[in-house]
């Protein structure tokens, strides 16, 4: 059963071998027409992305982080506002809120899904009010590719007059009861960082919304706050466009995304079946369909497990070893009053296994064998 090939945590080279000719042709076309900024591929991509997920508008931009920032700017978030974010996430989620001058408030996550806890959120909203802050936005993260509980979040958001900006950097293509990520928030942001489920060959991102006014403000903000033309500045914006070359690459990759997501789901099902009796495997509520940006188990004695797997040729990663409220840059910010214990515990226990659409059965069998041997030794 041993795979002779080295096992990759993510295998972008295998994808590139499959798409090499199509991507080279796409790049060649951009070199021919020469519209490197806001060329025809950018508009074509936005239309395809919107159609793919069922959102009315897709506005592309320079990264997932900029997508978050642009969206909060477009919603008019500023000093004195509270933006609720899970602490168990990548720094960009809280960073964007802080950059607008608003106060990020850290919220705990649910122990089963690792996504934002509505109980913790409700107590954080009360805390914000007691601090004299205006509760404005919640940024749920679809961690590891599994959508947050938007139905429960919508109820809390309505009761507290919050807007939902979904951080779907890891979850583009995921569904809840057949409905796609991109349609659950007032706005949804995603990232095309190379290792995300849909990645380009550099930085890129997008915002999805059904709100025509929001889409139009986003388009203006990503181009220095432009009005009717380039030299008409109606608001203070930034330079946050997606390059035409990256759009061309994404158009080629989008054509095989649905197939790749099926492969990821097959790999995840293989891990579930083989590992659920020996370790703590991911839980998906019924109706939820993750895109498995990561396949993350929980283990005791993680350092020992990582070392043993490394010795057996199995690469792993830890997302995230430290929750944001324990990071130097963020530790003075407010935290949900009931504590952030689930996030703290998860950060000690999580371990992500090799996961990509090109993981062969033989390679996966080797990973599974090594994990079982390690955790039961
Ligand atoms: C990757 C990621 C981002 C940032 O995306 P970039 O394109 O790298 O800027 C934001 N939030 C989460 C949860 C992410 O995983």
Short mmCIF file of C-alpha atoms in Angstrom, two decimals, residues 2 17 44 50 56-57 60 79-80 83 88 98 100 108 140 148 153 187 201 229 237 253 258 275 314 331 336:
data_model
loop_
_atom_site.label_atom_id
_atom_site.label_comp_id
_atom_site.label_asym_id
_atom_site.label_seq_id
_atom_site.Cartn_x
_atom_site.Cartn_y
_atom_site.Cartn_z
CA UNK A 2 2.98 2.33 0.44
CA UNK A 17 0.06 19.74 -14.84
CA UNK A 44 -15.83 37.82 -17.40
CA UNK A 50 -21.62 35.42 -9.49
CA UNK A 56 -26.33 38.98 -7.91
CA UNK A 57 -22.97 40.75 -7.89
CA UNK A 60 -13.19 41.16 -7.63
CA UNK A 79 -14.25 54.57 15.09
CA UNK A 80 -16.79 53.86 17.81
CA UNK A 83 -17.13 44.47 14.77
CA UNK A 88 -10.05 31.21 16.22
CA UNK A 98 -9.11 47.41 13.23
CA UNK A 100 -11.25 51.02 9.73
CA UNK A 108 -15.57 32.20 20.97
CA UNK A 140 -18.45 34.84 10.78
CA UNK A 148 -20.96 28.97 9.73
CA UNK A 153 -26.54 34.17 12.97
CA UNK A 187 -21.83 40.60 1.86
CA UNK A 201 -1.00 32.47 -8.93
CA UNK A 229 -14.46 58.24 -14.45
CA UNK A 237 -10.69 54.70 -1.66
CA UNK A 253 -9.32 27.05 -12.78
CA UNK A 258 -16.72 21.63 -9.19
CA UNK A 275 -10.16 7.78 11.39
CA UNK A 314 3.54 12.94 6.31
CA UNK A 331 -4.52 41.11 23.08
CA UNK A 336 -16.59 38.03 24.97
#
